[in-house]
Amino acid sequence: MAAGQPEAQDHTPENGFTPLERPAPRLLPHIDGSVLPSLGGFGKHQKQLVVLTWIPALFIGFSQFSDYFLLAQPNGTCVQPLANESDWTAATPPVTVTSIAPSLKPTGNGTGHGYGDGVGMLCACKEWRLELQTGLSQNVVTKWNLVCDSAWKVHIAKFSLLVGSIFGYLVMGVMADWFGRHPVLILSVLFMLVFGLSVAFSVNVTMFSTLRFFEGFCLAGLALSLYVLRIELCLPGWRFSMTMVASFLMVGGQLLMPGVAALCRHWPNRDDWQVLQIVIISPFVLMLPYVWIFPESLRWLLATQHYRRSKAMMLQIARKNQVDMTTEPSGVLTELEQELHKKPQRSCIVKMMSTRNLWKNIVVLCGTSLATLLFCYGIHHCFARSMMDPEAQPTALCHADYYTMAGIAVATCLALCPAVGLMGRRGGLLTFMIITALASLLQLGLLNLIGKYSLRHDTVLRDTLNRKFSVAFSIIGMFSSHAVSTLSIFFCAEITPTVIRGGGLGLVLASAGFGMLTAPIMELHNQKGYFLHHVIFACCTLLCIICLLLLPEPRGQPLPESLADGETFTRQTLLHPGEQHLLLAKSDRDYSRVQDTPLHLSATGGATVAAATALAAVPASYALATGGEVIGNHAIANGV
């Protein structure tokens, strides 16, 4: 036995473990595969918390679509014209004042005054009678007469909410990774109530725009933290369906907004827009108890090594899910006890720069999402402008365009569920991206061909067909672009590791905010055809289609928790593992000995170097098997 001991030591691996003594794999890093199943899976506790994340989605929908009512442009009637404008009378027909450029319609034989951009220009009227067609009798525009030379202030008010949201997504995303999801959620709710209610008591448009900036900032933090918490509560099979329910509720808020505005009309002793602002902000009071009833994300606590807080939360979750942890055989709680001495390790989005595959994935995803959301929101606005008839007069169906957009959003959510179920995240995103590009290109090319070749003489039929095709392609384009934007955000939440998920999702949502800014910017330029915008957006969409092929497919996969998990989350290869190994083996040759070949036969000329190189390329095992004959043959053949 003593003689066999050294032999046994020679076969011991370098790590000190024999094949029968290999260490068991760690369980805590595998939250979807080990931790959550040991706590009851997607049990009663998780379902209750997901429902609590759905309820605020309805209120967020109210706030996000409040601009349509608070800043809607009214119809104007000139009551008192300027002294040098004799053509204007009190019986002047209504003049539609749009957010692009106010156009005045004179009576009699007078000449109207139209302006190219309408910014900073004075209207030929001293006093206006403004009437709203959006459910309210008075809003911010009619309160402070933001028409004609003051119309630019309306765009500033629209910019303020969007710019505040952009900064909120960036800042709150980093804070959610550093301090946790729960503190960001509670702070956002508190300041949302403070700034949102303060907006209703603004005394001028400057105060209104400033407070709306901070309202957008808090609204972004609230939406981001709820989105991240909802994703991190679910197992892989539940993530998409739970997210789509929240999307339906947000669209429901959009559908209910006209009714809410109608209820706020002619409120006694208070302006309508103030009542509407208070009504859409007050429901956030229901989220104040979230301080006590909504816990921190267990996934984030484990990923950042907050093990002491994780232990108490795991016991609470097991109790609510009716799971006995004392008889739990997986050993998750035992492993957690051994890790309690470790200190928390927080991460920031900038740490991804030190990685390789993760950096590549996030750059491709963020770059694709940036271009996707930026240009899809711009293309969405182009499609929406194509659907609107500039010559149509205001009617009782003043919400037709608004309900059209909401109906398209509902149809998109309904179509996303089966599409993603059949094709996956990447396949669905690629399909809707292709549809968006085709809708834009066909709207540009097909309509021009109809007018140029087919119906060059029948102008009435040509205009009718152009209008019908334009509306059809606009609806298809808005449908697909809305699907792309929704799926891109969800894609980013699944592919980004837990330790930096807030920052990564904040980058994508901020890019969406930049895309939404294209709508008021286009209105400022008073564009008509949007031909160049269609071309630019369609070209960038085609580039995004190519980039999407570089992304992995996260369907059915556990969420990456650490930077190391994100580093191994790569796109699947087209070849099977066996074929890939065989392909690599054919070219896997060792050429390192070429530099070590002796050159003492240099007297024979350059043939010696060639022969030595050829000898070095012969595998050693093959040379020994042939008894050295191969070496001699190679030497003779090369003239040595």
Coordinates of N, CA, C and O in Angstrom, one line a residue, residues 90-204:
A90 N -66.1 91.0 -36.8 CA -66.4 90.1 -35.7 C -67.1 88.8 -36.2 O -67.2 87.9 -35.4
A91 N -67.5 88.8 -37.4 CA -68.2 87.6 -37.9 C -67.2 86.7 -38.7 O -67.6 85.9 -39.5
T92 N -65.9 86.9 -38.4 CA -64.9 86.1 -39.1 C -65.2 84.6 -38.8 O -65.4 84.3 -37.6
P93 N -65.2 83.8 -39.8 CA -65.4 82.4 -39.6 C -64.3 81.8 -38.7 O -63.2 82.4 -38.6
P94 N -64.5 80.7 -38.1 CA -63.5 80.1 -37.2 C -62.2 79.8 -38.0 O -62.2 79.4 -39.1
V95 N -61.1 80.1 -37.3 CA -59.8 80.0 -37.9 C -59.0 78.9 -37.1 O -58.9 79.0 -35.9
T96 N -58.7 77.8 -37.8 CA -58.0 76.7 -37.1 C -56.6 77.1 -36.8 O -55.8 77.4 -37.7
V97 N -56.2 77.1 -35.6 CA -54.8 77.4 -35.2 C -54.1 76.1 -34.8 O -54.4 75.5 -33.8
T98 N -53.2 75.7 -35.6 CA -52.6 74.4 -35.4 C -51.2 74.7 -34.7 O -50.8 75.8 -34.5
S99 N -50.7 73.6 -34.2 CA -49.4 73.7 -33.5 C -48.2 74.0 -34.5 O -47.1 74.2 -34.1
I100 N -48.5 73.9 -35.8 CA -47.4 74.1 -36.8 C -47.4 75.6 -37.2 O -46.3 76.2 -37.1
A101 N -48.4 76.1 -37.7 CA -48.5 77.5 -38.1 C -49.9 78.0 -38.1 O -50.7 77.4 -38.7
P102 N -50.2 79.1 -37.4 CA -51.5 79.7 -37.5 C -51.8 80.2 -38.9 O -51.0 81.0 -39.4
S103 N -52.9 79.9 -39.4 CA -53.3 80.4 -40.7 C -54.6 81.2 -40.6 O -55.6 80.6 -40.0
L104 N -54.7 82.4 -41.1 CA -55.8 83.2 -40.9 C -56.6 83.3 -42.2 O -56.1 83.4 -43.2
K105 N -57.9 83.1 -42.0 CA -58.8 83.1 -43.2 C -59.6 84.4 -43.2 O -60.5 84.6 -42.3
P106 N -59.5 85.3 -44.2 CA -60.2 86.5 -44.2 C -61.6 86.4 -44.7 O -61.9 85.4 -45.3
T107 N -62.3 87.4 -44.6 CA -63.7 87.5 -45.1 C -63.7 88.5 -46.3 O -62.8 89.4 -46.4
G108 N -64.7 88.5 -47.1 CA -64.8 89.4 -48.2 C -63.7 89.2 -49.2 O -63.3 88.1 -49.5
N109 N -63.1 90.3 -49.7 CA -62.1 90.2 -50.7 C -60.7 90.5 -50.1 O -59.7 90.8 -50.8
G110 N -60.6 90.4 -48.8 CA -59.3 90.7 -48.1 C -58.3 89.6 -48.4 O -58.6 88.6 -49.0
T111 N -57.1 89.9 -48.0 CA -56.0 89.0 -48.1 C -55.6 88.4 -46.8 O -55.4 89.2 -45.8
G112 N -55.5 87.1 -46.7 CA -55.1 86.5 -45.4 C -53.6 86.6 -45.3 O -52.9 87.0 -46.1
H113 N -53.2 86.3 -44.1 CA -51.8 86.3 -43.7 C -51.4 84.9 -43.3 O -51.8 84.4 -42.3
G114 N -50.5 84.2 -44.1 CA -50.0 82.9 -43.7 C -48.5 83.0 -43.5 O -47.8 83.8 -44.2
Y115 N -48.0 82.3 -42.6 CA -46.6 82.4 -42.2 C -45.9 81.0 -42.4 O -46.5 80.0 -42.3
G116 N -44.7 81.1 -42.8 CA -43.9 79.9 -43.1 C -43.8 79.0 -41.9 O -44.1 77.8 -42.0
D117 N -43.3 79.5 -40.8 CA -43.1 78.7 -39.7 C -43.9 79.1 -38.5 O -44.1 78.3 -37.6
G118 N -44.5 80.3 -38.5 CA -45.4 80.7 -37.5 C -44.8 81.0 -36.1 O -45.5 81.2 -35.2
V119 N -43.5 80.9 -36.0 CA -42.8 81.1 -34.7 C -42.3 82.5 -34.6 O -41.6 83.0 -35.5
G120 N -42.7 83.2 -33.6 CA -42.3 84.6 -33.4 C -43.1 85.6 -34.3 O -42.7 86.8 -34.3
M121 N -44.1 85.2 -35.0 CA -44.8 86.1 -35.9 C -46.1 86.6 -35.1 O -46.6 86.0 -34.2
L122 N -46.5 87.8 -35.5 CA -47.7 88.4 -34.9 C -48.9 88.1 -35.8 O -48.8 88.2 -37.0
C123 N -50.0 87.8 -35.3 CA -51.2 87.6 -36.0 C -51.9 88.9 -36.3 O -51.8 89.8 -35.5
A124 N -52.7 88.9 -37.3 CA -53.4 90.1 -37.7 C -54.7 90.2 -36.9 O -55.8 90.4 -37.5
C125 N -54.7 90.0 -35.6 CA -55.9 90.0 -34.8 C -55.5 90.4 -33.4 O -54.4 89.9 -32.8
K126 N -56.3 91.2 -32.7 CA -55.9 91.7 -31.4 C -56.5 90.8 -30.3 O -55.9 90.6 -29.3
E127 N -57.7 90.2 -30.6 CA -58.4 89.4 -29.6 C -59.0 88.2 -30.2 O -59.6 88.3 -31.3
W128 N -58.8 87.0 -29.6 CA -59.2 85.8 -30.1 C -60.3 85.2 -29.2 O -60.3 85.4 -28.0
R129 N -61.2 84.5 -29.8 CA -62.1 83.6 -29.1 C -61.8 82.2 -29.4 O -62.0 81.7 -30.5
L130 N -61.2 81.5 -28.4 CA -60.7 80.1 -28.6 C -61.6 79.1 -28.1 O -62.1 79.2 -27.0
E131 N -61.8 78.0 -28.9 CA -62.7 76.9 -28.5 C -62.0 75.6 -28.7 O -61.4 75.4 -29.8
L132 N -62.1 74.8 -27.7 CA -61.4 73.5 -27.7 C -62.4 72.4 -28.3 O -63.6 72.5 -28.1
Q133 N -61.8 71.4 -28.9 CA -62.5 70.3 -29.4 C -62.1 68.9 -28.8 O -62.4 67.9 -29.3
T134 N -61.4 69.0 -27.7 CA -60.9 67.8 -27.1 C -61.5 67.4 -25.7 O -60.8 66.8 -24.9
G135 N -62.7 67.9 -25.4 CA -63.4 67.5 -24.2 C -63.3 68.5 -23.1 O -64.2 68.6 -22.3
L136 N -62.3 69.4 -23.1 CA -62.2 70.4 -22.1 C -62.7 71.7 -22.6 O -62.7 71.9 -23.9
S137 N -63.2 72.6 -21.8 CA -63.6 73.9 -22.2 C -62.5 74.9 -22.1 O -62.5 76.0 -22.7
Q138 N -61.4 74.6 -21.3 CA -60.3 75.4 -21.2 C -59.0 74.6 -20.8 O -59.1 73.7 -20.0
N139 N -57.9 74.9 -21.5 CA -56.7 74.2 -21.2 C -55.6 75.3 -21.1 O -55.8 76.5 -21.0
V140 N -54.3 74.8 -21.1 CA -53.2 75.7 -20.9 C -53.1 76.7 -22.1 O -52.8 77.9 -21.9
V141 N -53.4 76.3 -23.3 CA -53.3 77.2 -24.4 C -54.3 78.3 -24.4 O -54.0 79.4 -24.6
T142 N -55.5 78.0 -24.0 CA -56.6 79.0 -23.9 C -56.4 79.8 -22.7 O -56.9 81.0 -22.7
K143 N -55.9 79.3 -21.6 CA -55.7 80.0 -20.4 C -54.8 81.2 -20.6 O -55.1 82.3 -20.1
W144 N -53.7 81.0 -21.3 CA -52.7 82.0 -21.4 C -52.5 82.5 -22.9 O -51.5 83.1 -23.2
N145 N -53.5 82.2 -23.7 CA -53.5 82.6 -25.1 C -52.2 82.3 -25.9 O -51.5 83.1 -26.4
L146 N -51.8 81.0 -25.8 CA -50.6 80.6 -26.5 C -50.8 80.3 -27.9 O -50.7 79.1 -28.4
V147 N -51.1 81.3 -28.7 CA -51.3 81.2 -30.1 C -50.5 82.3 -30.8 O -50.0 83.2 -30.2
C148 N -50.3 82.1 -32.1 CA -49.6 83.1 -33.0 C -48.2 83.3 -32.5 O -47.4 82.4 -32.5
D149 N -47.9 84.5 -32.0 CA -46.5 84.8 -31.6 C -46.1 84.1 -30.3 O -45.0 84.0 -30.0
S150 N -47.1 83.5 -29.6 CA -46.8 82.7 -28.3 C -46.9 81.2 -28.5 O -46.8 80.5 -27.5
A151 N -47.1 80.8 -29.8 CA -47.3 79.4 -30.0 C -46.1 78.5 -29.7 O -46.2 77.4 -29.4
W152 N -44.9 79.1 -29.8 CA -43.7 78.4 -29.5 C -43.6 77.9 -28.0 O -43.0 76.9 -27.7
K153 N -44.3 78.6 -27.1 CA -44.3 78.2 -25.7 C -45.0 76.8 -25.5 O -44.7 76.1 -24.6
V154 N -46.0 76.5 -26.4 CA -46.6 75.2 -26.4 C -45.6 74.1 -26.6 O -45.6 73.0 -25.9
H155 N -44.7 74.3 -27.6 CA -43.7 73.3 -27.9 C -42.7 73.1 -26.7 O -42.3 72.0 -26.5
I156 N -42.4 74.2 -26.1 CA -41.5 74.2 -24.9 C -42.2 73.3 -23.8 O -41.5 72.5 -23.1
A157 N -43.5 73.5 -23.6 CA -44.2 72.7 -22.6 C -44.2 71.2 -23.0 O -44.1 70.4 -22.1
K158 N -44.3 70.9 -24.3 CA -44.3 69.5 -24.7 C -42.8 69.0 -24.5 O -42.7 67.8 -24.1
F159 N -41.8 69.8 -24.9 CA -40.5 69.3 -24.7 C -40.1 69.1 -23.2 O -39.4 68.1 -22.9
S160 N -40.7 69.8 -22.3 CA -40.3 69.7 -20.9 C -40.6 68.4 -20.4 O -39.8 67.8 -19.6
L161 N -41.8 67.8 -20.7 CA -42.2 66.5 -20.2 C -41.3 65.4 -20.8 O -40.8 64.5 -20.0
L162 N -41.0 65.5 -22.1 CA -40.2 64.5 -22.7 C -38.7 64.6 -22.2 O -38.1 63.5 -22.0
V163 N -38.2 65.8 -22.2 CA -36.8 65.9 -21.7 C -36.6 65.5 -20.3 O -35.6 64.9 -19.9
G164 N -37.6 65.8 -19.4 CA -37.6 65.3 -18.1 C -37.6 63.8 -18.0 O -36.9 63.2 -17.2
S165 N -38.4 63.2 -18.9 CA -38.4 61.7 -18.9 C -37.1 61.1 -19.3 O -36.6 60.1 -18.8
I166 N -36.4 61.8 -20.3 CA -35.1 61.3 -20.8 C -34.1 61.3 -19.6 O -33.4 60.3 -19.3
F167 N -34.0 62.4 -18.9 CA -33.1 62.5 -17.8 C -33.5 61.6 -16.7 O -32.6 61.0 -16.0
G168 N -34.8 61.4 -16.5 CA -35.2 60.5 -15.4 C -34.9 59.0 -15.7 O -34.4 58.3 -14.8
Y169 N -35.0 58.6 -16.9 CA -34.6 57.2 -17.3 C -33.1 57.0 -17.0 O -32.7 55.9 -16.5
L170 N -32.3 58.0 -17.4 CA -30.8 57.8 -17.3 C -30.4 57.8 -15.8 O -29.7 56.9 -15.3
V171 N -30.9 58.8 -15.0 CA -30.5 58.9 -13.6 C -31.1 57.8 -12.8 O -30.4 57.2 -12.0
M172 N -32.4 57.6 -12.9 CA -33.1 56.6 -12.1 C -32.6 55.2 -12.4 O -32.7 54.3 -11.5
G173 N -32.3 54.9 -13.6 CA -31.7 53.6 -14.0 C -30.5 53.3 -13.2 O -30.3 52.2 -12.7
V174 N -29.6 54.3 -13.2 CA -28.3 54.1 -12.4 C -28.6 53.9 -10.9 O -28.0 53.1 -10.3
M175 N -29.5 54.7 -10.4 CA -29.8 54.7 -9.0 C -30.5 53.3 -8.7 O -30.3 52.8 -7.6
A176 N -31.3 52.8 -9.6 CA -31.9 51.5 -9.3 C -30.9 50.4 -9.2 O -31.1 49.4 -8.5
D177 N -29.8 50.5 -10.0 CA -28.7 49.5 -9.9 C -27.9 49.7 -8.6 O -27.3 48.7 -8.1
W178 N -27.7 50.9 -8.2 CA -26.8 51.1 -7.1 C -27.5 51.0 -5.7 O -27.0 50.5 -4.8
F179 N -28.7 51.6 -5.6 CA -29.4 51.6 -4.3 C -30.6 50.6 -4.2 O -31.1 50.3 -3.1
G180 N -31.0 50.0 -5.3 CA -32.1 49.1 -5.3 C -33.3 49.6 -6.0 O -33.5 50.8 -6.3
R181 N -34.2 48.7 -6.4 CA -35.4 49.1 -7.1 C -36.4 49.7 -6.2 O -37.2 50.7 -6.6
H182 N -36.5 49.3 -5.0 CA -37.6 49.8 -4.0 C -37.4 51.2 -3.7 O -38.3 52.0 -3.7
P183 N -36.1 51.7 -3.3 CA -36.0 53.2 -3.0 C -36.3 54.0 -4.2 O -37.0 55.1 -4.0
V184 N -36.0 53.6 -5.4 CA -36.3 54.4 -6.6 C -37.8 54.5 -6.8 O -38.4 55.5 -7.1
L185 N -38.5 53.4 -6.6 CA -40.0 53.3 -6.7 C -40.6 54.3 -5.7 O -41.5 55.1 -6.1
I186 N -40.2 54.3 -4.5 CA -40.9 55.1 -3.5 C -40.6 56.6 -3.7 O -41.5 57.4 -3.6
L187 N -39.3 56.9 -4.0 CA -39.0 58.3 -4.2 C -39.7 58.8 -5.4 O -40.2 60.0 -5.4
S188 N -39.9 58.0 -6.4 CA -40.6 58.5 -7.6 C -42.1 58.7 -7.3 O -42.6 59.7 -7.8
V189 N -42.7 57.9 -6.5 CA -44.1 58.1 -6.2 C -44.2 59.4 -5.4 O -45.2 60.2 -5.6
L190 N -43.4 59.6 -4.4 CA -43.5 60.8 -3.5 C -43.3 62.1 -4.3 O -44.2 63.0 -4.2
F191 N -42.3 62.1 -5.1 CA -42.0 63.4 -5.8 C -43.0 63.5 -7.0 O -43.3 64.6 -7.5
M192 N -43.6 62.4 -7.5 CA -44.6 62.5 -8.5 C -45.8 63.2 -8.0 O -46.4 64.0 -8.7
L193 N -46.2 62.9 -6.8 CA -47.3 63.6 -6.2 C -47.0 65.0 -5.9 O -47.9 65.9 -6.2
V194 N -45.8 65.3 -5.5 CA -45.5 66.7 -5.2 C -45.5 67.6 -6.5 O -46.2 68.6 -6.5
F195 N -44.7 67.2 -7.5 CA -44.6 68.0 -8.7 C -45.9 67.9 -9.5 O -46.3 68.9 -10.2
G196 N -46.5 66.7 -9.6 CA -47.7 66.6 -10.4 C -48.8 67.4 -9.9 O -49.5 68.1 -10.7
L197 N -49.1 67.5 -8.6 CA -50.1 68.3 -8.1 C -49.7 69.8 -8.2 O -50.6 70.7 -8.3
S198 N -48.4 70.1 -8.1 CA -48.0 71.5 -8.2 C -48.3 72.1 -9.6 O -48.5 73.3 -9.8
V199 N -48.2 71.2 -10.6 CA -48.5 71.6 -12.0 C -49.9 72.2 -12.1 O -50.1 73.2 -12.8
A200 N -50.9 71.7 -11.4 CA -52.2 72.2 -11.4 C -52.4 73.6 -10.9 O -53.4 74.3 -11.2
F201 N -51.4 74.1 -10.1 CA -51.5 75.4 -9.5 C -50.5 76.4 -10.1 O -50.1 77.4 -9.5
S202 N -50.1 76.1 -11.4 CA -49.1 77.0 -12.1 C -49.8 78.3 -12.4 O -51.0 78.4 -12.7
V203 N -49.0 79.4 -12.2 CA -49.6 80.7 -12.5 C -49.2 81.3 -13.8 O -49.8 82.3 -14.3
N204 N -48.2 80.6 -14.5 CA -47.9 81.0 -15.9 C -47.3 79.8 -16.6 O -47.1 78.8 -16.0

